[in-house]
Structure formats: C-alpha cells, structure tokens
Short mmCIF file of C-alpha atoms and ligand atoms in Angstrom, two decimals:
data_model
loop_
_atom_site.label_atom_id
_atom_site.label_comp_id
_atom_site.label_asym_id
_atom_site.label_seq_id
_atom_site.Cartn_x
_atom_site.Cartn_y
_atom_site.Cartn_z
CA MET P 1 -0.35 0.01 -0.09
CA THR P 2 1.65 3.41 -0.52
CA ASN P 3 0.73 6.45 1.47
CA PRO P 4 -1.33 8.76 -0.01
CA SER P 5 -0.32 12.05 1.69
CA LYS P 6 3.33 11.35 -0.07
CA PRO P 7 3.02 10.06 -3.48
CA PRO P 8 5.42 7.58 -4.29
CA SER P 9 8.87 8.78 -5.92
CA PRO P 10 9.44 8.54 -9.65
CA PRO P 11 12.53 6.05 -10.44
CA SER P 12 16.01 7.12 -9.62
CA SER P 13 18.39 7.49 -12.18
CA ASP P 14 20.43 3.93 -11.33
CA ALA P 15 16.66 2.31 -11.81
CA LEU P 16 16.66 4.44 -15.31
CA ALA P 17 20.11 3.96 -16.33
CA SER P 18 19.53 0.47 -16.07
CA SER P 19 16.27 0.39 -17.49
CA VAL P 20 18.03 1.46 -20.92
CA GLY P 21 21.21 0.05 -20.34
CA ARG P 22 23.81 3.02 -19.17
CA THR P 23 23.59 7.03 -19.47
CA PRO P 24 23.52 9.02 -21.43
CA PHE P 25 19.70 9.21 -21.48
CA PHE P 26 16.99 11.65 -21.51
CA ALA P 27 14.27 11.83 -18.72
CA TYR P 28 10.93 13.61 -19.64
CA SER P 29 8.24 14.37 -16.86
CA LYS P 30 4.50 13.14 -17.98
CA GLU P 31 2.98 15.14 -15.56
CA GLY P 32 5.27 18.25 -16.70
CA LEU P 33 4.07 17.80 -19.83
CA SER P 34 0.31 17.43 -19.84
CA SER P 35 0.61 20.65 -17.08
CA SER P 36 2.31 22.99 -19.65
CA ALA P 37 0.00 21.72 -22.27
CA ASP P 38 -2.92 22.76 -20.42
CA GLN P 39 -1.97 26.55 -19.85
CA ALA P 40 -1.13 26.24 -23.30
CA LEU P 41 -4.94 25.00 -23.92
CA SER P 42 -5.91 28.46 -21.70
CA PHE P 43 -4.25 30.34 -23.76
CA PRO P 44 -6.86 33.76 -23.56
CA ASN P 45 -8.73 33.68 -26.49
CA PRO P 46 -12.32 35.28 -27.85
CA TYR P 47 -13.80 33.58 -31.05
CA GLY P 48 -11.72 29.69 -30.94
CA LEU P 49 -7.99 28.75 -30.45
CA THR P 50 -6.21 25.65 -32.27
CA VAL P 51 -2.98 25.11 -30.11
CA ARG P 52 -0.51 23.34 -32.32
CA TYR P 53 3.01 21.53 -31.21
CA ALA P 54 5.74 22.84 -33.23
CA MET P 55 7.24 19.20 -33.60
CA LYS P 56 10.82 20.10 -34.38
CA ALA P 57 11.22 20.94 -30.53
CA CYS P 58 10.85 17.29 -29.20
CA PRO P 59 9.21 14.80 -32.27
CA THR P 60 9.77 11.31 -30.08
CA LEU P 61 6.25 9.46 -31.04
CA SER P 62 5.35 9.36 -27.68
CA ILE P 63 5.63 12.86 -26.78
CA LEU P 64 3.32 13.72 -30.03
CA LYS P 65 1.03 10.71 -28.88
CA LEU P 66 0.97 12.87 -25.66
CA PHE P 67 -0.24 15.79 -27.04
CA HIS P 68 -2.73 14.33 -29.29
CA SER P 69 -4.49 12.20 -26.44
CA LYS P 70 -5.19 16.26 -24.58
CA GLY P 71 -6.25 18.07 -28.38
CA ILE P 72 -3.41 19.75 -29.00
CA LYS P 73 -2.26 19.97 -33.41
CA ILE P 74 0.69 19.95 -35.25
CA ASP P 75 3.12 22.06 -36.50
CA ALA P 76 5.29 20.46 -39.18
CA SER P 77 8.41 22.18 -40.59
CA SER P 78 8.89 19.45 -42.95
CA VAL P 79 7.09 17.15 -45.15
CA HIS P 80 8.93 14.42 -43.04
CA GLU P 81 7.47 15.59 -39.78
CA VAL P 82 4.06 15.21 -41.28
CA GLU P 83 4.87 11.24 -42.17
CA ARG P 84 5.91 11.02 -38.28
CA ALA P 85 2.60 12.92 -37.13
CA LEU P 86 0.55 11.00 -38.95
CA ARG P 87 1.85 7.57 -37.79
CA ALA P 88 1.46 8.97 -33.96
CA GLY P 89 -1.60 8.88 -34.63
CA TYR P 90 -2.81 12.83 -36.24
CA ASP P 91 -4.92 12.74 -38.78
CA TYR P 92 -3.71 14.87 -42.16
CA GLU P 93 -6.18 17.99 -40.99
CA ASP P 94 -4.58 17.93 -37.75
CA ILE P 95 -1.24 19.26 -39.52
CA SER P 96 -0.07 22.62 -40.41
CA LEU P 97 3.21 22.82 -42.36
CA SER P 98 5.48 25.85 -42.30
CA THR P 99 8.45 24.56 -43.84
CA GLN P 100 11.68 26.58 -45.55
CA GLU P 101 11.83 23.35 -48.06
CA LEU P 102 8.41 22.66 -49.67
CA SER P 103 9.48 19.29 -51.45
CA GLU P 104 7.25 17.64 -54.40
CA GLU P 105 5.01 15.79 -51.84
CA PHE P 106 3.50 19.12 -50.14
CA LYS P 107 0.51 18.78 -53.50
CA GLY P 108 -0.42 15.16 -52.08
CA LEU P 109 -0.20 16.02 -48.53
CA VAL P 110 -2.27 19.65 -49.00
CA GLU P 111 -4.78 17.12 -51.27
CA LYS P 112 -5.01 14.89 -48.22
CA GLY P 113 -5.91 18.02 -45.80
CA VAL P 114 -2.87 19.09 -44.67
CA LYS P 115 -2.82 22.97 -44.13
CA LEU P 116 0.25 24.75 -46.04
CA ASN P 117 1.51 28.20 -44.93
CA CYS P 118 3.87 29.03 -48.15
CA CYS P 119 7.06 30.75 -46.71
CA SER P 120 8.21 32.40 -49.65
CA LEU P 121 7.29 34.19 -52.58
CA ASN P 122 8.43 30.78 -54.50
CA GLN P 123 6.30 28.95 -52.51
CA LEU P 124 3.35 30.78 -52.77
CA ARG P 125 3.68 30.18 -56.75
CA ALA P 126 4.38 26.33 -56.31
CA TYR P 127 1.40 26.65 -54.57
CA GLY P 128 -0.38 28.29 -57.30
CA GLU P 129 0.75 25.95 -60.19
CA ALA P 130 -0.01 23.61 -58.19
CA PHE P 131 -3.60 24.52 -57.51
CA LYS P 132 -4.92 26.72 -59.86
CA GLY P 133 -8.56 26.20 -60.80
CA LYS P 134 -9.60 24.27 -58.02
CA LYS P 135 -11.87 24.26 -55.85
CA GLY P 136 -11.81 24.46 -52.38
CA PHE P 137 -8.01 24.68 -51.62
CA LYS P 138 -6.66 27.51 -49.27
CA CYS P 139 -3.69 28.37 -48.22
CA GLY P 140 -2.16 30.32 -45.50
CA ILE P 141 0.81 32.66 -45.81
CA ARG P 142 3.71 33.33 -43.58
CA ILE P 143 4.48 37.03 -43.12
CA ASN P 144 8.01 38.42 -41.88
CA PRO P 145 6.51 41.75 -40.55
CA GLY P 146 9.47 43.51 -40.77
CA VAL P 147 9.98 42.80 -36.35
CA GLY P 148 11.83 40.06 -34.40
CA SER P 149 12.18 39.33 -30.94
CA GLY P 150 13.61 36.46 -28.83
CA GLY P 151 17.28 34.72 -29.72
CA PHE P 152 20.09 36.22 -27.32
CA SER P 153 23.75 37.25 -27.91
CA LYS P 154 22.70 39.96 -30.24
CA SER P 155 25.95 41.39 -32.50
CA THR P 156 25.45 44.93 -33.90
CA THR P 157 23.82 44.03 -37.59
CA GLY P 158 20.62 42.90 -35.42
CA PHE P 159 21.41 38.85 -36.32
CA SER P 160 21.01 36.06 -33.37
CA LYS P 161 20.93 32.95 -34.38
CA THR P 162 17.81 32.40 -32.61
CA ASN P 163 16.03 35.32 -33.98
CA VAL P 164 13.44 34.67 -36.40
CA GLY P 165 12.07 37.99 -37.47
CA GLY P 166 13.35 41.13 -39.04
CA PRO P 167 15.33 42.08 -41.93
CA THR P 168 18.56 39.49 -40.98
CA SER P 169 15.60 36.77 -41.07
CA SER P 170 14.76 34.12 -44.06
CA PHE P 171 11.63 32.77 -42.62
CA GLY P 172 8.40 33.99 -44.14
CA ILE P 173 7.66 36.13 -46.75
CA TRP P 174 9.36 39.58 -46.51
CA VAL P 175 6.95 42.32 -45.80
CA GLY P 176 8.10 44.70 -48.66
CA SER P 177 6.90 42.27 -51.12
CA PHE P 178 3.64 43.05 -49.79
CA THR P 179 3.81 46.68 -49.24
CA ASP P 180 5.42 46.51 -53.37
CA GLY P 181 2.07 44.14 -54.17
CA SER P 182 4.39 40.96 -55.00
CA ILE P 183 2.00 38.96 -53.29
CA GLN P 184 -1.07 40.28 -54.27
CA GLN P 185 0.69 39.60 -58.21
CA ILE P 186 0.74 35.72 -57.34
CA ILE P 187 -2.58 35.62 -55.80
CA GLU P 188 -4.48 37.33 -58.31
CA LYS P 189 -2.67 35.61 -60.94
CA TYR P 190 -3.51 31.98 -59.68
CA GLY P 191 -6.70 33.24 -58.01
CA ILE P 192 -5.52 32.16 -55.02
CA GLU P 193 -7.78 32.35 -51.75
CA VAL P 194 -5.83 33.20 -48.36
CA GLU P 195 -7.52 32.20 -45.57
CA ARG P 196 -4.94 32.16 -43.01
CA ILE P 197 -1.94 34.53 -41.87
CA HIS P 198 1.38 33.38 -40.04
CA THR P 199 3.74 35.20 -38.15
CA HIS P 200 6.38 33.52 -36.36
CA ILE P 201 8.33 35.93 -34.89
CA GLY P 202 9.27 35.22 -31.44
CA SER P 203 7.08 36.86 -29.34
CA GLY P 204 8.92 36.42 -26.32
CA SER P 205 7.71 37.37 -22.49
CA ASP P 206 6.12 41.03 -22.63
CA PRO P 207 2.42 41.14 -23.07
CA GLU P 208 2.93 44.62 -24.76
CA ILE P 209 5.25 42.74 -27.48
CA TRP P 210 2.68 39.95 -27.82
CA LYS P 211 -0.38 42.62 -27.92
CA SER P 212 1.95 44.78 -30.85
CA VAL P 213 2.60 41.52 -32.58
CA ALA P 214 -1.28 40.78 -32.91
CA VAL P 215 -1.78 44.36 -33.79
CA LYS P 216 0.46 44.12 -36.78
CA SER P 217 -0.57 40.71 -37.63
CA LEU P 218 -4.12 41.91 -37.62
CA GLU P 219 -3.34 44.22 -40.05
CA PHE P 220 -2.72 41.24 -42.81
CA ALA P 221 -5.61 39.57 -42.03
CA GLU P 222 -7.47 43.07 -42.65
CA TYR P 223 -6.24 43.75 -46.04
CA PHE P 224 -6.93 39.80 -47.37
CA ASP P 225 -11.13 39.53 -46.50
CA THR P 226 -10.88 35.40 -47.00
CA VAL P 227 -8.83 35.34 -43.60
CA THR P 228 -10.39 33.33 -41.01
CA SER P 229 -7.40 32.75 -38.78
CA LEU P 230 -4.31 34.24 -37.47
CA ASN P 231 -1.81 31.88 -36.26
CA LEU P 232 0.74 33.69 -33.80
CA GLY P 233 3.64 31.17 -34.09
CA GLY P 234 5.70 30.16 -31.35
CA GLY P 235 9.08 31.59 -29.47
CA TYR P 236 7.82 31.86 -25.93
CA LYS P 237 10.37 32.67 -23.46
CA VAL P 238 11.18 29.65 -20.71
CA GLY P 239 12.97 30.79 -17.82
CA ARG P 240 15.76 27.74 -17.63
CA ASN P 241 18.17 28.79 -15.11
CA PRO P 242 17.56 30.59 -11.99
CA GLY P 243 15.81 34.33 -12.03
CA GLU P 244 14.79 34.36 -15.95
CA VAL P 245 11.72 34.83 -16.34
CA SER P 246 9.13 32.69 -18.47
CA THR P 247 6.11 33.50 -20.28
CA ASP P 248 2.99 34.17 -18.83
CA LEU P 249 0.56 33.21 -21.20
CA GLN P 250 -2.43 34.22 -19.12
CA GLU P 251 -1.07 37.97 -19.28
CA CYS P 252 0.03 38.02 -22.61
CA GLY P 253 -2.73 36.21 -24.11
CA GLY P 254 -5.06 39.07 -22.31
CA THR P 255 -3.68 41.32 -24.26
CA VAL P 256 -3.76 39.51 -27.82
CA LYS P 257 -7.49 38.64 -26.64
CA THR P 258 -8.35 42.46 -26.41
CA ALA P 259 -6.61 43.38 -29.57
CA PHE P 260 -8.56 40.60 -31.54
CA GLU P 261 -11.87 41.95 -30.36
CA ASP P 262 -10.69 45.39 -31.35
CA PHE P 263 -10.26 44.16 -34.57
CA GLU P 264 -14.01 42.41 -33.76
CA LYS P 265 -15.33 45.78 -33.78
CA LYS P 266 -13.12 47.90 -36.14
CA THR P 267 -14.40 44.92 -38.79
CA GLY P 268 -17.13 42.80 -37.86
CA ARG P 269 -14.39 39.45 -38.61
CA LYS P 270 -14.01 37.02 -35.68
CA ILE P 271 -10.93 35.57 -36.68
CA LYS P 272 -9.50 32.27 -35.28
CA LEU P 273 -6.32 31.98 -33.35
CA GLU P 274 -3.56 29.66 -33.22
CA ILE P 275 -0.97 29.47 -31.36
CA GLU P 276 2.50 26.72 -31.65
CA PRO P 277 4.68 26.77 -28.69
CA GLY P 278 7.45 24.14 -28.83
CA THR P 279 9.89 25.62 -25.97
CA PHE P 280 7.32 26.39 -24.07
CA LEU P 281 5.28 22.77 -24.13
CA THR P 282 8.76 20.60 -23.75
CA ALA P 283 11.59 23.00 -22.60
CA ASN P 284 11.49 22.56 -18.47
CA ASN P 285 9.54 18.83 -18.83
CA GLY P 286 13.03 17.36 -20.22
CA ALA P 287 16.38 16.74 -18.61
CA LEU P 288 19.55 14.83 -19.83
CA VAL P 289 20.83 12.70 -17.34
CA THR P 290 24.67 12.19 -17.92
CA ARG P 291 27.77 10.67 -16.19
CA VAL P 292 31.36 12.33 -15.57
CA GLN P 293 33.69 9.91 -16.94
CA ASP P 294 36.83 12.13 -16.67
CA ILE P 295 38.06 14.87 -14.33
CA VAL P 296 41.35 16.72 -15.99
CA GLU P 297 42.79 19.82 -15.38
CA THR P 298 45.18 22.72 -16.64
CA SER P 299 46.97 25.54 -15.37
CA ASP P 300 43.61 27.57 -15.27
CA TYR P 301 40.70 25.59 -15.89
CA LYS P 302 39.39 22.11 -14.43
CA PHE P 303 36.95 19.97 -17.08
CA TYR P 304 34.21 17.58 -16.01
CA LYS P 305 34.00 15.14 -19.38
CA LEU P 306 30.49 13.81 -19.43
CA ASP P 307 29.62 10.72 -21.26
CA ALA P 308 27.39 12.95 -23.58
CA GLY P 309 27.77 16.40 -25.41
CA MET P 310 27.57 18.05 -28.61
CA THR P 311 26.05 14.49 -30.21
CA ASP P 312 23.03 15.08 -27.45
CA ILE P 313 22.45 18.54 -26.66
CA LEU P 314 24.15 20.91 -28.98
CA ARG P 315 22.27 24.29 -27.63
CA PRO P 316 25.22 25.46 -25.74
CA SER P 317 27.65 25.30 -28.77
CA LEU P 318 25.33 26.63 -32.01
CA TYR P 319 24.11 29.38 -29.96
CA GLY P 320 25.45 29.49 -26.25
CA ALA P 321 22.75 28.49 -24.60
CA ILE P 322 22.69 27.90 -20.58
CA HIS P 323 21.58 25.17 -19.33
CA PRO P 324 21.40 24.13 -15.28
CA CYS P 325 24.11 21.32 -14.67
CA THR P 326 23.49 19.32 -11.37
CA VAL P 327 25.69 17.03 -10.19
CA LEU P 328 24.02 14.16 -8.35
CA PRO P 329 27.41 12.18 -6.33
CA THR P 330 26.67 8.39 -6.56
CA SER P 331 27.76 7.89 -3.10
CA GLY P 332 26.45 9.89 0.20
CA ALA P 333 29.47 11.95 1.46
CA ASP P 334 28.66 15.78 2.10
CA ARG P 335 30.53 17.05 -0.45
CA GLU P 336 32.21 20.83 -1.07
CA LYS P 337 31.40 22.65 -4.13
CA GLU P 338 33.83 23.56 -6.41
CA GLU P 339 33.99 25.70 -10.18
CA VAL P 340 34.70 23.55 -13.13
CA VAL P 341 34.32 24.09 -17.14
CA ILE P 342 31.66 21.19 -18.52
CA VAL P 343 33.10 19.36 -21.98
CA GLY P 344 31.42 16.65 -23.85
CA HIS P 345 32.56 13.62 -24.64
CA CYS P 346 33.54 14.61 -28.63
CA CYS P 347 37.21 15.44 -29.94
CA GLU P 348 36.05 18.56 -30.60
CA SER P 349 36.62 22.15 -28.63
CA GLY P 350 33.05 23.66 -29.45
CA ASP P 351 31.51 20.84 -27.35
CA LEU P 352 31.23 23.18 -24.36
CA MET P 353 28.39 22.58 -21.99
CA THR P 354 28.81 25.90 -20.14
CA PRO P 355 29.40 28.68 -22.74
CA LEU P 356 30.66 31.67 -20.37
CA PRO P 357 26.53 33.62 -20.60
CA GLY P 358 26.73 36.63 -23.25
CA ASP P 359 29.87 35.14 -25.03
CA PRO P 360 29.16 31.59 -26.49
CA GLU P 361 32.91 31.30 -27.66
CA ALA P 362 34.08 31.55 -24.04
CA LEU P 363 34.44 28.92 -21.73
CA GLY P 364 32.13 29.37 -18.62
CA LYS P 365 33.35 28.46 -15.27
CA ARG P 366 30.39 26.64 -13.39
CA GLU P 367 30.02 26.38 -9.48
CA VAL P 368 28.85 22.88 -8.99
CA THR P 369 28.87 19.63 -6.00
CA LYS P 370 32.39 18.77 -6.52
CA ALA P 371 32.13 15.14 -8.93
CA GLU P 372 34.17 12.30 -8.46
CA ILE P 373 34.37 9.99 -11.95
CA GLY P 374 31.10 7.85 -12.11
CA ASP P 375 28.65 10.76 -10.53
CA TYR P 376 25.64 11.46 -12.58
CA CYS P 377 25.14 15.31 -14.22
CA VAL P 378 22.05 16.27 -15.20
CA ILE P 379 21.26 18.86 -17.36
CA ASP P 380 17.86 20.48 -17.13
CA GLY P 381 15.74 22.36 -19.21
CA SER P 382 16.76 19.94 -22.20
CA GLY P 383 13.27 18.99 -23.23
CA ALA P 384 13.23 20.91 -26.47
CA TYR P 385 15.60 21.36 -29.52
CA CYS P 386 17.97 18.60 -27.48
CA SER P 387 17.38 15.20 -28.55
CA ALA P 388 15.78 16.27 -31.63
CA MET P 389 18.92 18.69 -32.95
CA ASN P 390 22.23 17.90 -31.94
CA THR P 391 25.54 16.52 -34.02
CA LYS P 392 24.02 12.81 -33.48
CA ASN P 393 26.24 10.15 -34.23
CA TYR P 394 29.68 12.27 -34.70
CA ASN P 395 32.56 10.33 -33.02
CA SER P 396 30.38 7.79 -33.95
CA PHE P 397 28.08 7.90 -30.64
CA PRO P 398 25.07 6.13 -30.56
CA GLU P 399 22.22 7.80 -29.85
CA ALA P 400 21.00 8.40 -26.79
CA ALA P 401 17.90 6.30 -25.35
CA GLU P 402 14.87 8.49 -23.84
CA VAL P 403 12.59 7.35 -21.00
CA MET P 404 8.85 8.75 -19.80
CA VAL P 405 9.12 9.56 -15.72
CA TRP P 406 6.30 9.87 -13.74
CA GLU P 407 5.39 9.94 -10.08
CA GLY P 408 5.84 6.17 -9.46
CA GLY P 409 6.53 5.22 -12.88
CA GLY P 410 8.45 5.52 -15.69
CA GLU P 411 9.42 3.82 -19.14
CA VAL P 412 11.82 3.47 -22.15
CA ILE P 413 9.99 5.53 -25.07
CA ARG P 414 12.94 5.41 -27.31
CA LYS P 415 15.97 2.98 -27.01
CA ARG P 416 19.50 3.49 -27.15
CA GLN P 417 20.93 3.76 -30.49
CA THR P 418 23.38 0.67 -31.10
CA VAL P 419 26.14 0.92 -32.63
CA GLU P 420 25.23 -1.05 -35.61
CA GLN P 421 22.93 1.41 -36.26
CA GLN P 422 24.96 3.72 -37.45
CA TRP P 423 26.16 2.12 -40.75
CA GLU P 424 23.45 -0.04 -41.75
CA ASN P 425 22.69 2.24 -44.99
CA GLU P 426 26.31 1.90 -45.76
CA ILE P 427 27.57 -0.31 -48.78
C1 PLP V 1 10.37 26.29 -34.53
C2 PLP V 1 8.69 27.13 -35.04
C3 PLP V 1 7.70 27.47 -33.54
C4 PLP V 1 8.36 26.84 -32.00
O1 PLP V 1 8.96 27.77 -31.77
P1 PLP V 1 9.13 27.91 -30.40
O2 PLP V 1 10.52 28.92 -29.83
O3 PLP V 1 9.84 26.47 -29.90
O4 PLP V 1 8.40 27.97 -29.28
C5 PLP V 1 6.61 28.38 -34.16
N1 PLP V 1 6.10 28.18 -35.09
C6 PLP V 1 7.17 27.44 -36.50
C7 PLP V 1 6.71 28.03 -37.84
C8 PLP V 1 8.83 27.35 -36.00
O5 PLP V 1 9.42 27.26 -36.95
#
C-alpha cells in the first residue's frame, strides 16, 4: 500500500540508467508535459483557439501521442515531420506545414488535408501552380512583418541565431513584398484564396510585444477578407535557469485577446487564434542524465568530461545556450562545491556544455557539487531542441535513449541506438 499523503517518487537515475542500459538518456516528465499542455490550451482567446505543437522541438512518438491525447494539433516544419505526425495518429487535417523546403510531396499532402503556410514567394507560386483552378483549396501565408524578438547575443547587425523575424531573418515572406504588391500579384494570377495569416517572430515574454505582434499581424488579416485565422507562431520564452522569467500565457494572451476583440469591433470579423509553442511545451519537462566520465585540469581550468555532449545537446555550442547542470553524487558523503568547466565527449573544443553567459565562444566556469568519476550530471531544460537537434553520431557515439517518467513509474520510449545502426545503410 502506498501512503496517500506521500506520492511515490519517480524512479531513481540508477533505475532508469539500468532500464536503458547506460547513460546518457533523456528523461521527460509526463506530469510536466501534460500541465504545460493544459496551460497552452487555456490561452485567452475570444473566437476560438487551436494549439499546435511545434514538433521539431522534440518529435518522439510518445510525446506526440501525449499531446494528441490532449487535443493539441501539429505544426510541422518539413514533409517528413508530417509523416511522423501521421504515424503518431494525427489526421492530415490536424497538421499545419510551415517549411523552409517545400518538397514535391506537398501537393499530395495538401490534397489530403494538410494546411500549408507558404513561407516564400516561390512557395506561393508553387502552390498556385499546383492548385490553380481547383476548387476548395486554401492556403496560409507566413509573413515576416519586419520586427522580431527572441534570441540573445544580438550583435550590432541585429543578427542572432535564434531570431526569427526582421531583416536578418529568412523566414516568411518579407513585409516589403506585401507593400510593393508582389504577394498580391501572385495571388491574383493563380486565384489563390488566403485563409490563414502566420507570423512566427518569437514573441518572448513581454505582454506589450505580444500585443503589438497581434495588432501588426491583424493588419494583414484585414487586407485579405478571406482570412479566418491568425497564427502567432511560438517562441515563448521559458526560464531554464534561476532568475530567468517564463512567459505568463494568461497575461500575454490577455493583451492578444483584446487585440482580436478590437479587430472584431472595427471589421465585424471574428478571427480564430492559433499558437504554435515548441519550447514552452517541452523545454523544462526534459533533462539529459549523464555521468562524469573523466576529470582533467590545466593551469587555468578544471574540466568535467561527460559521457554525453554535442551528440545529445548542441544548444550551448550552437548559440551559447545556458543549461542548468547538477552533479548528483553516487556516494552519499557531503561534498563541497567547486568551479569547473563542463565539456562533452567529442574530440571538438566546441563541445562545451558551459559557455560563458553572453559569450558563446568563451569557457564559462560553473559552481557545482564536487564530482567524482562515475557521478551523475543532470542537464536540465533539455526537453526542447536537444534530443531533436544535435550532432548525432559524431565520433560514432550512438544516439541516447529516452524515457518517460511520472510519479511512481517510468518507461523507455526510445531505445539507445546500437552502434551497428549507425552504418546499416552503408554499402
Ligand atoms: C520553431 C517554430 C515554432 C516553435 O518555436 P518555439 O520557440 O519552440 O516555441 C513555432 N512555429 C514555427 C513556424 C516554428 O518554426
């Protein structure tokens, strides 16, 4: 009998490591994913809401199925992601496709019900060519409204590797193509019906920015009277580290709701809202569990080397992302703290888990519990763009396993890759 006042704790790292063979592995919290889904689904909206999971954040089958069971739909970023969502039980109609590479397969997918957002003038032309004269086909257009938020380590050019709007961003149709009439020309030429406006610029956590993004995006909806829904994309900031703010969806959504209501008063049109969180739904609901497998020192630094690295988490190397790192000693004795640099297992000096905050090129010293070889080191905030985005198989390290955990239990949702699977397609 379990004591009802004390819930059973999730399985220990040891239990999980033995269930998947060894570290490293990703562990996701079922309760956490479910509660983030509930928060997204309660985003304020006056005339209807569709929440789409930006599945590129973490496309593992069990996670897709969990969100499916909550009534969340899909934002796919390639035709291949569409295939993956279908495999998880989604219908064609549940999937919106906003892609940087519009492969040929898009025609068949749109015919079956996938909703395409054209992300460039060429994509709009391709859509027009494929569906001109055909009744009932409607598309969305993704517009780069000329402003962007999100991203950090902004240089003087305004470029940042996580910025998705403004003149340094290639995503979406540039606002200038709207003001100079190029979009309208293509639409008229093919008789395209624009049903959806999409602007994913990374709205951050400031309610005022949310409102201005909504107002700006609604201007495009106003221009096309066939538009029935507006998709504000994702990019909601999530605090991974102490002191960082997370987006309050109720607060930000409140200002968006007002913008939609004002639009209705002005135009009489009730526009439906779509949002596409990836990070918000998964980032803080996943962690990478690793072990410290070596400790070395130079004149200036002490390094902990993990049995994982850019082959599992690339964000610190790619754009200087800061992830919390916690040493969990395997032997019970009280340990002091020390300042160390944590690195990955690849023969690559860029395989750095602790870049200096604000300077991705420099080593950052991190104060952690003093580790011995064999201790666990947990990298938190690793549910989004980690398992999904890394230098998989570099140095021939096999892809890590994934487990889902909940109070009292856990299960393997993706097995560790075998070393043979890495060369199975080689001839
Ligand atoms: C990546 C992406 C998202 C999700 O972004 P997050 O920062 O993970 O919330 C949403 N929409 C589109 C079109 C995207 O490309």
